[in-house]
Coordinates of N, CA and C and ligand atoms in Angstrom, one line a residue:
X583 N -33.4 15.6 -8.3 CA -32.4 14.6 -8.8 C -31.0 14.8 -8.1
X584 N -30.5 13.9 -7.4 CA -29.3 14.0 -6.6 C -28.0 13.8 -7.5
X585 N -27.1 14.9 -7.5 CA -25.9 14.7 -8.4 C -24.9 13.9 -7.6
X586 N -24.2 12.9 -8.2 CA -23.2 12.2 -7.4 C -22.0 12.9 -7.4
X587 N -21.3 12.7 -6.2 CA -19.9 13.3 -6.0 C -19.1 12.9 -7.1
X588 N -18.4 13.9 -7.7 CA -17.4 13.9 -8.8 C -16.5 12.7 -8.7
X589 N -15.9 12.5 -7.5 CA -14.9 11.4 -7.3 C -15.3 10.3 -6.4
X590 N -16.6 9.9 -6.5 CA -17.0 8.9 -5.7 C -16.6 7.5 -6.1
X591 N -15.9 6.8 -5.2 CA -15.3 5.5 -5.5 C -16.4 4.5 -5.3
X592 N -16.3 3.3 -6.1 CA -17.2 2.3 -6.0 C -16.7 1.3 -4.9
X593 N -15.4 1.3 -4.9 CA -14.8 0.1 -3.9 C -13.4 0.7 -3.4
X594 N -13.0 0.1 -2.4 CA -11.6 0.6 -1.9 C -10.5 0.5 -2.9
X595 N -9.4 1.2 -2.8 CA -8.3 1.3 -3.6 C -7.2 0.9 -2.6
X596 N -6.7 -0.2 -2.7 CA -5.6 -0.7 -1.8 C -4.3 -0.7 -2.6
X597 N -3.3 0.1 -2.0 CA -1.9 0.1 -2.6 C -1.0 -1.0 -1.9
X598 N -0.4 -1.6 -2.7 CA 0.5 -2.9 -2.3 C 1.9 -2.6 -3.0
X599 N 2.9 -3.2 -2.4 CA 4.2 -3.0 -3.0 C 5.3 -3.2 -1.9
X600 N 6.4 -3.4 -2.4 CA 7.6 -3.5 -1.4 C 7.8 -2.1 -0.8
X601 N 8.6 -2.3 0.3 CA 9.0 -0.9 1.1 C 9.7 -0.1 0.1
X602 N 9.3 1.2 0.1 CA 10.0 2.2 -0.6 C 9.5 2.4 -2.0
X603 N 8.5 1.7 -2.2 CA 7.8 1.8 -3.6 C 6.9 3.1 -3.7
X604 N 6.6 3.7 -2.4 CA 5.8 4.9 -2.4 C 4.4 4.8 -2.2
X605 N 4.0 3.6 -1.5 CA 2.5 3.6 -1.2 C 2.0 4.6 -0.4
X606 N 2.8 5.0 0.7 CA 2.2 6.0 1.7 C 2.3 7.4 1.0
X607 N 3.3 7.6 0.4 CA 3.5 9.0 -0.2 C 2.4 9.2 -1.4
X608 N 2.5 8.2 -2.4 CA 1.7 8.3 -3.6 C 0.2 8.3 -3.1
X609 N -0.1 7.5 -2.0 CA -1.6 7.2 -1.7 C -2.0 8.6 -1.0
X610 N -1.3 9.2 -0.3 CA -1.6 10.6 0.4 C -1.9 11.6 -0.7
X611 N -1.1 11.6 -1.8 CA -1.4 12.5 -2.9 C -2.7 12.3 -3.6
X612 N -2.8 10.9 -3.7 CA -4.1 10.5 -4.5 C -5.2 10.7 -3.6
X613 N -5.2 10.7 -2.3 CA -6.2 11.1 -1.5 C -6.5 12.6 -1.5
X614 N -5.4 13.4 -1.5 CA -5.8 14.9 -1.7 C -6.3 15.2 -3.1
X615 N -6.0 14.5 -4.1 CA -6.4 14.7 -5.5 C -7.8 14.4 -5.5
X616 N -8.3 13.3 -4.8 CA -9.6 12.8 -5.0 C -10.6 13.2 -3.8
X617 N -10.0 13.8 -2.8 CA -10.9 14.2 -1.7 C -11.5 13.0 -1.0
X618 N -10.6 11.7 -0.9 CA -11.1 10.6 -0.4 C -10.2 10.3 0.6
X619 N -10.8 9.8 1.7 CA -9.8 9.5 3.0 C -8.8 8.3 2.7
X620 N -7.6 8.5 3.2 CA -6.6 7.5 3.0 C -6.3 6.9 4.5
X621 N -6.2 5.6 4.6 CA -5.8 5.0 5.9 C -4.5 4.2 5.5
X622 N -3.5 4.5 6.4 CA -2.2 3.7 6.3 C -2.1 2.7 7.4
X623 N -2.0 1.3 7.2 CA -2.1 0.3 8.1 C -0.8 0.5 9.0
X624 N 0.3 0.8 8.5 CA 1.5 1.0 9.3 C 1.2 2.1 10.4
X625 N 0.7 3.3 9.8 CA 0.5 4.3 10.8 C -0.6 4.0 11.9
X626 N -1.6 3.2 11.4 CA -2.6 3.0 12.4 C -2.0 1.8 13.5
X627 N -1.2 1.0 13.2 CA -0.5 0.0 14.1 C 0.3 1.0 15.1
X628 N 1.1 1.9 14.5 CA 1.8 2.7 15.4 C 1.0 3.4 16.4
X629 N -0.1 4.1 15.9 CA -0.9 4.9 16.8 C -1.7 4.0 17.9
X630 N -2.0 2.7 17.3 CA -2.9 1.8 18.1 C -1.7 1.3 19.4
X631 N -0.8 0.9 19.0 CA 0.2 0.4 20.0 C 1.1 1.4 20.7
X632 N 1.1 2.6 20.3 CA 1.9 3.6 20.9 C 3.6 3.4 20.8
X633 N 3.9 2.6 19.8 CA 5.1 2.1 19.6 C 5.6 2.3 18.2
X634 N 6.9 2.5 17.9 CA 7.3 2.6 16.5 C 7.5 1.1 16.0
X635 N 7.6 0.9 14.6 CA 7.6 -0.4 14.2 C 8.8 -1.2 14.5
X636 N 10.0 -0.5 14.5 CA 11.1 -1.3 15.1 C 11.0 -1.8 16.5
X637 N 10.3 -1.1 17.3 CA 10.2 -1.5 18.8 C 9.0 -2.8 18.8
X638 N 8.1 -2.5 17.9 CA 6.9 -3.6 17.8 C 7.7 -5.1 17.5
X639 N 8.4 -5.0 16.4 CA 9.0 -6.2 16.0 C 10.0 -6.7 17.1
X640 N 10.8 -5.8 17.7 CA 11.8 -6.2 18.8 C 11.0 -6.7 20.0
X641 N 10.0 -6.2 20.6 CA 9.3 -6.6 21.6 C 8.4 -7.6 21.5
X642 N 7.6 -7.6 20.4 CA 6.4 -8.5 20.3 C 6.6 -9.5 19.0
X643 N 7.6 -9.2 18.1 CA 7.9 -10.2 17.0 C 7.0 -9.8 15.8
X644 N 7.4 -10.2 14.8 CA 6.8 -10.1 13.4 C 5.5 -10.5 13.4
X645 N 5.2 -11.6 14.0 CA 3.8 -12.2 13.8 C 2.7 -11.5 14.6
X646 N 3.1 -10.8 15.7 CA 2.2 -9.9 16.2 C 1.9 -8.8 15.4
X647 N 3.1 -8.2 14.8 CA 2.7 -7.1 13.8 C 1.7 -7.6 12.6
X648 N 1.9 -8.7 12.2 CA 1.1 -9.2 11.1 C -0.3 -9.5 11.5
X649 N -0.6 -9.9 12.7 CA -1.8 -10.1 13.2 C -2.6 -8.6 13.4
X650 N -1.8 -7.7 13.8 CA -2.3 -6.2 13.8 C -2.8 -5.8 12.4
X651 N -1.8 -6.0 11.5 CA -2.0 -5.7 10.0 C -3.3 -6.2 9.4
X652 N -3.5 -7.5 9.8 CA -4.7 -8.3 9.3 C -5.9 -7.6 9.9
X653 N -6.0 -7.5 11.2 CA -7.1 -6.9 11.9 C -7.4 -5.6 11.3
X654 N -6.4 -4.7 11.1 CA -6.7 -3.4 10.7 C -7.3 -3.5 9.2
X655 N -6.6 -4.2 8.3 CA -7.1 -4.3 6.9 C -8.6 -4.8 6.7
X656 N -8.9 -5.8 7.8 CA -10.3 -6.4 7.8 C -11.3 -5.3 8.2
X657 N -10.8 -4.5 9.3 CA -11.8 -3.6 9.7 C -12.0 -2.4 8.7
X658 N -10.9 -1.9 8.2 CA -11.1 -0.9 7.0 C -11.9 -1.3 5.9
X659 N -11.7 -2.5 5.4 CA -12.4 -3.1 4.3 C -13.9 -3.3 4.5
X660 N -14.2 -3.8 5.7 CA -15.5 -4.1 6.0 C -16.5 -2.8 6.6
X661 N -15.6 -2.0 7.2 CA -16.5 -1.0 8.0 C -16.3 0.4 7.3
X662 N -15.4 0.6 6.5 CA -15.3 2.1 6.0 C -16.1 2.2 4.5
X663 N -16.5 3.3 4.2 CA -17.0 3.5 2.9 C -15.7 3.5 1.9
X664 N -15.9 3.2 0.7 CA -14.9 3.1 -0.2 C -13.7 4.3 0.1
X665 N -12.5 3.8 0.3 CA -11.4 4.7 0.6 C -10.2 4.2 0.1
X666 N -9.2 5.0 0.3 CA -7.7 4.6 -0.1 C -7.1 3.9 1.2
X667 N -6.5 2.8 0.9 CA -5.9 1.9 2.0 C -4.4 1.8 1.5
X668 N -3.4 2.4 2.2 CA -2.0 2.2 1.9 C -1.5 1.1 3.0
X669 N -0.8 0.1 2.5 CA -0.5 -1.1 3.4 C 1.0 -1.2 3.6
X670 N 1.3 -2.0 4.5 CA 2.8 -2.3 4.7 C 3.2 -3.2 3.6
X671 N 4.5 -3.2 3.4 CA 5.2 -4.0 2.3 C 4.8 -5.4 2.4
X672 N 4.6 -6.1 3.7 CA 4.5 -7.4 3.8 C 3.1 -8.0 3.9
X673 N 2.1 -7.1 3.7 CA 0.7 -7.6 3.8 C 0.3 -8.5 2.8
X674 N 1.1 -8.6 1.8 CA 0.8 -9.6 0.6 C 1.1 -11.0 1.0
X675 N 2.1 -11.2 2.0 CA 2.4 -12.6 2.2 C 1.4 -13.5 3.0
X676 N 0.4 -12.8 3.6 CA -0.7 -13.7 4.1 C -1.8 -14.0 3.3
X677 N -2.1 -15.2 3.1 CA -3.2 -15.5 2.0 C -4.5 -14.8 2.4
X678 N -4.8 -14.9 3.8 CA -6.1 -14.4 4.2 C -6.4 -13.1 4.0
X679 N -5.3 -12.0 3.8 CA -5.3 -10.8 3.5 C -5.7 -10.6 2.0
X680 N -5.5 -11.7 1.2 CA -6.0 -11.5 -0.2 C -7.5 -11.8 -0.2
X681 N -7.9 -12.8 0.6 CA -9.3 -13.1 0.7 C -10.1 -11.8 1.1
X682 N -9.5 -11.0 2.1 CA -10.2 -9.8 2.6 C -10.2 -8.8 1.5
X683 N -9.1 -8.7 0.8 CA -9.1 -7.5 -0.3 C -9.9 -8.0 -1.5
X684 N -10.0 -9.3 -1.8 CA -10.8 -9.8 -3.0 C -12.3 -9.4 -2.8
X685 N -12.7 -9.1 -1.6 CA -14.2 -8.9 -1.4 C -14.6 -7.6 -2.2
X686 N -13.9 -6.5 -1.8 CA -14.5 -5.2 -2.1 C -13.4 -4.2 -2.5
X687 N -12.5 -4.6 -3.1 CA -11.2 -3.7 -3.4 C -10.7 -3.9 -4.7
X688 N -10.1 -2.8 -5.3 CA -9.2 -2.9 -6.3 C -7.8 -2.6 -5.9
X689 N -6.7 -3.5 -6.2 CA -5.4 -3.5 -5.8 C -4.5 -3.0 -6.9
X690 N -3.6 -2.1 -6.4 CA -2.4 -1.5 -7.3 C -1.2 -1.8 -6.5
X691 N -0.4 -2.6 -7.4 CA 0.9 -2.9 -6.9 C 1.9 -2.0 -7.4
X692 N 2.6 -1.4 -6.6 CA 3.7 -0.5 -6.9 C 5.0 -1.2 -6.9
X693 N 5.7 -1.0 -8.1 CA 7.0 -1.9 -8.2 C 8.1 -0.9 -8.5
X694 N 9.3 -1.6 -8.0 CA 10.6 -0.8 -8.4 C 11.7 -1.8 -8.2
X695 N 12.8 -1.3 -8.9 CA 13.9 -2.3 -9.0 C 14.6 -2.1 -7.5
X696 N 15.4 -3.2 -7.2 CA 16.2 -3.2 -5.8 C 17.1 -1.8 -5.9
X697 N 17.7 -1.5 -6.9 CA 18.5 -0.3 -6.9 C 17.7 1.0 -6.5
X698 N 16.6 1.1 -7.2 CA 15.8 2.4 -6.8 C 15.2 2.3 -5.4
X699 N 14.8 1.1 -4.9 CA 14.4 1.0 -3.6 C 15.6 1.2 -2.6
X700 N 16.8 0.7 -2.8 CA 17.9 0.9 -2.1 C 18.2 2.5 -1.9
X701 N 18.1 3.2 -3.1 CA 18.4 4.6 -3.1 C 17.4 5.4 -2.3
X702 N 16.1 4.8 -2.4 CA 15.1 5.6 -1.6 C 15.3 5.3 -0.1
X703 N 15.8 4.2 0.3 CA 15.7 3.9 1.8 C 17.1 3.6 2.3
X704 N 18.2 4.0 1.7 CA 19.6 3.8 2.2 C 19.9 4.4 3.6
X705 N 19.3 5.6 3.8 CA 19.4 6.3 5.1 C 18.4 6.1 6.1
X706 N 17.4 5.3 5.7 CA 16.2 5.1 6.6 C 16.3 3.9 7.6
X707 N 16.3 4.1 8.8 CA 16.3 2.9 9.6 C 14.9 2.6 10.5
X708 N 13.8 3.0 9.7 CA 12.6 2.7 10.5 C 12.0 1.4 10.0
X709 N 12.7 0.6 9.1 CA 12.1 -0.5 8.6 C 12.9 -1.7 9.1
X710 N 12.3 -2.4 10.2 CA 13.1 -3.4 10.8 C 13.7 -4.5 9.9
X711 N 13.1 -4.9 8.9 CA 13.5 -6.1 8.1 C 14.7 -5.7 7.3
X712 N 14.9 -4.3 7.1 CA 16.1 -3.8 6.3 C 17.3 -3.5 7.2
X713 N 17.1 -3.5 8.5 CA 18.2 -3.0 9.4 C 19.3 -4.2 9.5
X714 N 20.0 -4.4 8.4 CA 21.0 -5.4 8.3 C 22.3 -4.8 7.9
X715 N 23.4 -5.7 8.0 CA 24.7 -5.1 7.4 C 24.6 -4.8 5.9
X716 N 24.0 -5.7 5.3 CA 24.0 -5.4 3.7 C 22.5 -5.1 3.2
X717 N 22.1 -3.8 3.4 CA 20.7 -3.6 3.1 C 20.5 -3.9 1.7
X718 N 21.3 -3.6 0.7 CA 21.0 -3.9 -0.7 C 20.7 -5.4 -0.9
X719 N 21.5 -6.3 -0.4 CA 21.5 -7.9 -0.4 C 20.0 -8.2 0.2
X720 N 19.6 -7.5 1.3 CA 18.4 -8.0 2.0 C 17.1 -7.5 1.0
X721 N 17.3 -6.4 0.5 CA 16.1 -5.9 -0.5 C 16.1 -6.8 -1.6
X722 N 17.1 -7.3 -2.3 CA 17.2 -8.2 -3.3 C 16.5 -9.5 -2.9
X723 N 16.8 -10.1 -1.8 CA 16.4 -11.4 -1.3 C 14.8 -11.4 -1.0
X724 N 14.4 -10.3 -0.4 CA 13.1 -10.2 0.0 C 12.2 -10.0 -1.3
X725 N 12.7 -9.0 -2.1 CA 11.9 -8.7 -3.3 C 11.8 -10.0 -4.1
X726 N 12.8 -10.9 -4.2 CA 12.7 -12.0 -5.1 C 11.6 -12.9 -4.5
X727 N 11.7 -13.1 -3.1 CA 10.5 -13.9 -2.6 C 9.1 -13.3 -2.6
X728 N 8.9 -12.1 -2.8 CA 7.7 -11.5 -2.8 C 7.1 -11.1 -4.0
X729 N 8.0 -11.2 -5.0 CA 7.5 -10.6 -6.4 C 6.2 -11.2 -6.9
X730 N 6.2 -12.7 -6.6 CA 4.9 -13.3 -7.1 C 3.7 -12.8 -6.5
X731 N 3.9 -12.3 -5.3 CA 2.6 -11.7 -4.5 C 2.4 -10.4 -5.1
X732 N 3.4 -9.6 -5.3 CA 3.1 -8.2 -5.7 C 2.4 -8.4 -7.2
X733 N 2.9 -9.3 -7.9 CA 2.3 -9.5 -9.4 C 0.8 -10.0 -9.3
X734 N 0.3 -10.4 -8.1 CA -1.2 -10.7 -8.1 C -2.0 -9.4 -8.0
X735 N -1.4 -8.3 -7.9 CA -2.3 -7.0 -7.9 C -3.1 -6.9 -9.1
X736 N -4.2 -6.1 -9.1 CA -5.1 -6.0 -10.2 C -4.3 -5.2 -11.3
X737 N -3.5 -4.3 -10.8 CA -2.9 -3.3 -11.6 C -1.4 -3.1 -11.2
X738 N -0.6 -3.2 -12.0 CA 0.9 -3.0 -11.7 C 1.5 -1.9 -12.3
X739 N 2.2 -0.9 -11.4 CA 2.9 0.3 -11.8 C 4.3 0.2 -11.4
X740 N 5.1 0.4 -12.5 CA 6.6 0.5 -12.2 C 6.8 2.0 -12.0
X741 N 7.3 2.2 -10.7 CA 7.6 3.6 -10.3 C 9.0 4.2 -10.4
X742 N 10.0 3.4 -11.0 CA 11.4 3.9 -11.0 C 11.5 5.1 -11.4
X743 N 10.7 5.5 -12.7 CA 11.0 6.7 -13.4 C 9.8 7.7 -13.2
X744 N 9.2 7.3 -12.1 CA 7.9 8.3 -11.9 C 8.0 9.0 -10.7
X745 N 7.6 10.2 -10.5 CA 7.5 10.9 -9.3 C 6.3 10.4 -8.4
X746 N 6.2 10.5 -7.2 CA 4.8 10.1 -6.6 C 3.6 10.7 -7.1
X747 N 3.7 12.0 -7.5 CA 2.6 12.6 -8.2 C 2.1 11.9 -9.5
X748 N 3.1 11.5 -10.3 CA 2.9 10.7 -11.5 C 2.2 9.4 -11.2
X749 N 2.6 8.9 -10.1 CA 2.2 7.4 -9.7 C 0.6 7.8 -9.4
X750 N 0.4 8.7 -8.6 CA -1.0 9.1 -8.1 C -2.0 9.3 -9.5
X751 N -1.2 10.0 -10.4 CA -2.0 10.3 -11.7 C -2.4 9.1 -12.4
X752 N -1.4 8.2 -12.4 CA -1.8 6.8 -13.1 C -2.8 6.1 -12.4
X753 N -2.8 6.0 -11.2 CA -4.0 5.3 -10.4 C -5.1 5.9 -10.8
X754 N -5.1 7.3 -10.7 CA -6.3 8.1 -10.8 C -6.9 7.8 -12.3
X755 N -6.1 7.8 -13.4 CA -6.6 7.5 -14.7 C -7.2 6.1 -14.7
X756 N -6.4 5.2 -14.2 CA -7.0 3.7 -14.2 C -8.2 3.6 -13.5
X757 N -8.6 4.3 -12.4 CA -9.8 4.1 -11.6 C -10.9 4.7 -12.5
X758 N -10.7 5.6 -13.3 CA -11.8 6.2 -14.2 C -11.8 5.2 -15.4
X759 N -10.8 4.9 -15.9 CA -11.0 4.1 -17.2 C -11.5 2.7 -17.0
X760 N -11.3 2.1 -15.9 CA -11.7 0.9 -15.5 C -13.1 0.8 -14.8
X761 N -13.7 1.9 -14.7 CA -15.0 2.0 -14.0 C -15.1 1.8 -12.5
X762 N -14.1 2.3 -11.9 CA -14.0 2.1 -10.4 C -14.5 3.3 -9.8
X763 N -14.8 4.4 -10.6 CA -15.5 5.7 -10.0 C -16.6 6.1 -10.7
X764 N -17.7 6.7 -10.1 CA -18.8 7.2 -10.8 C -18.3 8.3 -11.6
X765 N -18.8 8.4 -12.9 CA -18.3 9.5 -13.7 C -19.0 10.7 -13.5
X766 N -18.4 11.9 -13.7 CA -18.9 13.2 -13.5 C -20.2 13.5 -14.1
X767 N -20.4 12.9 -15.2 CA -21.5 13.2 -16.0 C -22.8 12.4 -15.8
X768 N -22.7 11.5 -14.8 CA -23.8 10.8 -14.4 C -24.6 11.4 -13.3
X769 N -25.9 11.5 -13.5 CA -26.8 12.1 -12.4 C -27.5 10.9 -11.8
X770 N -27.4 11.0 -10.4 CA -28.1 9.9 -9.6 C -29.6 10.0 -9.7
X771 N -30.3 9.0 -10.1 CA -31.7 9.1 -10.0 C -32.2 7.7 -10.2
Ligands
ATP593 N1 8.1 7.7 -7.0 C1 9.0 8.1 -6.1 N2 10.2 8.8 -6.6 C2 11.2 9.0 -5.7 N3 11.0 8.9 -4.4 C3 10.1 8.3 -3.9 C4 9.0 7.8 -4.7 N4 8.0 7.2 -3.9 C5 8.5 7.2 -2.8 N5 9.7 7.9 -2.5 C6 10.4 8.1 -1.5 O1 10.8 6.9 -0.9 C7 10.7 6.9 0.5 C8 9.7 5.8 0.9 O2 8.5 6.2 0.5 P1 7.2 5.6 1.1 O3 7.3 5.8 2.6 O4 5.9 6.3 0.6 O5 7.2 4.1 0.7 P2 6.3 3.0 1.2 O6 5.9 2.1 0.0 O7 5.0 3.5 1.9 O8 7.1 2.0 2.1 P3 6.7 1.1 3.4 O9 6.2 -0.3 2.8 O10 7.9 0.9 4.2 O11 5.5 1.8 4.1 C9 10.3 8.3 0.9 O12 11.4 9.0 1.2 C10 9.5 8.8 -0.4 O13 9.6 10.2 -0.5
SKM594 O1 7.7 -5.2 4.0 C1 7.5 -5.3 5.1 O2 7.4 -6.5 5.7 C2 7.3 -4.1 6.0 C3 7.0 -2.9 5.4 C4 6.7 -1.8 6.1 O3 5.7 -1.1 5.4 C5 6.2 -2.1 7.6 O4 4.9 -2.6 7.5 C6 7.1 -3.1 8.2 O5 8.4 -2.4 8.3 C7 7.3 -4.3 7.4
MG595 MG1 4.3 3.1 3.8

């Protein structure tokens, strides 16, 4: 009788959320905790193109970036065994991406206030959409436009007062309590 892997996921875990909510960071911690691979759409775009995100936006434009994002998300969801997928903050704005995620994934939206996001990203220049004179204002404007999309996630986690480890712990608990993982006491037969 084969015993199932303690941490076997039934479906993909997709982390959504605005820039700086900790998708990449918390997702990597979760991946280590669960021993499940984590794929980051931003990192894959950078390695695929050999360019950083600022240069991709500058030379090819945001639409090209969004096409890459959709292509990678689709391939990960359709071709990988259940895994953790950490996304770019803007993946939620394309309706087609929701269609892809609806198939075989549970989504967690990480949320944070504009002030928290600003504090986390104020010295960061790697996010082209925030490279403006008034970064705080830009965060507020983008967040207002996108909140309705982040709220479509299956589970919402406010991260302002949580460490990345605590965020990962909350996701892990929800995966168990909502039946997205095989329980350790089940034997495969
Ligand atoms: N819960 C947290 N508490 C404090 N700092 C955090 C938290 N989560 C992330 N950070 C910090 O915020 C910064 C951005 O985190 P991260 O890159 O994981 O965000 P992201 O959601 O992946 O952003 P993007 O959408 O741009 O990829 C990093 O410096 C990270 O250490
Ligand atoms: O919120 C966004 O639109 C973005 C977030 C980042 O993760 C990157 O995907 C890129 O900088 C765009
Ligand atoms: Mg990220």
